[in-house]
Amino acid sequence: MIWSLIVGAIIGVIAGAITNKGKSMGWIANILAGLVGSFVGQALLGSWGPSLADMALIPSIVGAVIVVAVVSFFLGRANN
């Protein structure tokens, strides 16, 4: 369980760095983005490639980028 949170946080940080939204999100949001993104990415792309803590890394990162982009889009619209 703790290993999944750590890997989820790393995936979330990578997704935040790719989308340039990682600094505005906190650690908890990065963990959630990584975990939800892992679920979304594996649902859309399957579980191919290397994996850690039962999370396929490449689909998880792609899913987390999608999650971060969608969440930041809606939060950006809500703040305007």
Coordinates of C-alpha atoms in Angstrom, one line a residue:
M1 CA 0.0 0.0 0.0
I2 CA 2.7 2.5 0.9
W3 CA 4.7 1.4 -2.1
S4 CA 1.7 2.2 -4.3
L5 CA 1.5 5.7 -2.8
I6 CA 5.2 6.3 -3.4
V7 CA 5.0 5.1 -7.0
G8 CA 1.7 7.1 -7.5
A9 CA 3.5 10.2 -6.1
I10 CA 6.4 9.7 -8.5
I11 CA 4.0 9.3 -11.5
G12 CA 2.1 12.4 -10.4
V13 CA 5.3 14.4 -10.1
I14 CA 6.4 13.3 -13.6
A15 CA 3.0 14.2 -15.0
G16 CA 3.1 17.5 -13.3
A17 CA 6.6 18.2 -14.8
I18 CA 5.4 17.2 -18.3
T19 CA 2.4 19.5 -18.1
N20 CA 4.2 22.3 -16.1
K21 CA 1.4 22.1 -13.4
G22 CA 3.3 20.1 -10.8
K23 CA 4.4 23.1 -8.7
S24 CA 0.9 24.5 -8.4
M25 CA -0.3 21.1 -7.2
G26 CA 0.6 19.8 -3.7
W27 CA 2.0 16.4 -2.8
I28 CA -1.4 15.0 -2.1
A29 CA -2.7 16.2 -5.5
N30 CA 0.4 14.6 -7.1
I31 CA -0.3 11.3 -5.4
L32 CA -4.0 11.4 -6.4
A33 CA -3.1 12.3 -9.9
G34 CA -0.6 9.5 -10.1
L35 CA -3.1 6.9 -8.7
V36 CA -6.1 8.1 -10.7
G37 CA -3.9 8.5 -13.8
S38 CA -2.5 5.0 -13.3
F39 CA -6.1 3.6 -13.3
V40 CA -7.1 5.8 -16.3
G41 CA -3.9 5.0 -18.3
Q42 CA -4.1 1.3 -17.8
A43 CA -7.9 1.3 -18.6
L44 CA -7.2 3.1 -21.9
L45 CA -3.8 1.6 -22.9
G46 CA -3.5 -1.7 -21.1
S47 CA -0.8 -2.8 -18.8
W48 CA 2.2 -3.1 -21.1
G49 CA 5.8 -2.0 -20.3
P50 CA 7.7 -2.0 -17.1
S51 CA 5.7 -1.9 -13.9
L52 CA 6.2 -1.0 -10.2
A53 CA 3.7 -1.8 -7.5
D54 CA 1.3 -3.3 -10.1
M55 CA 1.2 -0.1 -12.1
A56 CA 2.4 -0.1 -15.7
L57 CA 4.7 2.9 -15.8
I58 CA 4.2 4.2 -19.3
P59 CA 0.4 3.9 -19.5
S60 CA 0.2 5.3 -15.9
I61 CA 2.3 8.4 -16.8
V62 CA 0.2 9.0 -19.9
G63 CA -3.0 8.6 -17.9
A64 CA -1.7 11.0 -15.2
V65 CA -0.8 13.6 -17.8
I66 CA -4.4 13.3 -19.1
V67 CA -5.8 13.6 -15.5
V68 CA -3.6 16.6 -14.7
A69 CA -4.4 18.4 -17.9
V70 CA -8.2 17.9 -17.5
V71 CA -8.2 18.9 -13.8
S72 CA -6.1 22.0 -14.5
F73 CA -8.3 22.9 -17.4
F74 CA -11.5 22.8 -15.3
L75 CA -9.8 24.5 -12.2
G76 CA -8.5 27.2 -14.5
R77 CA -12.0 27.8 -15.9
A78 CA -13.4 27.9 -12.4
N79 CA -11.0 30.5 -11.2
N80 CA -11.8 32.9 -14.1

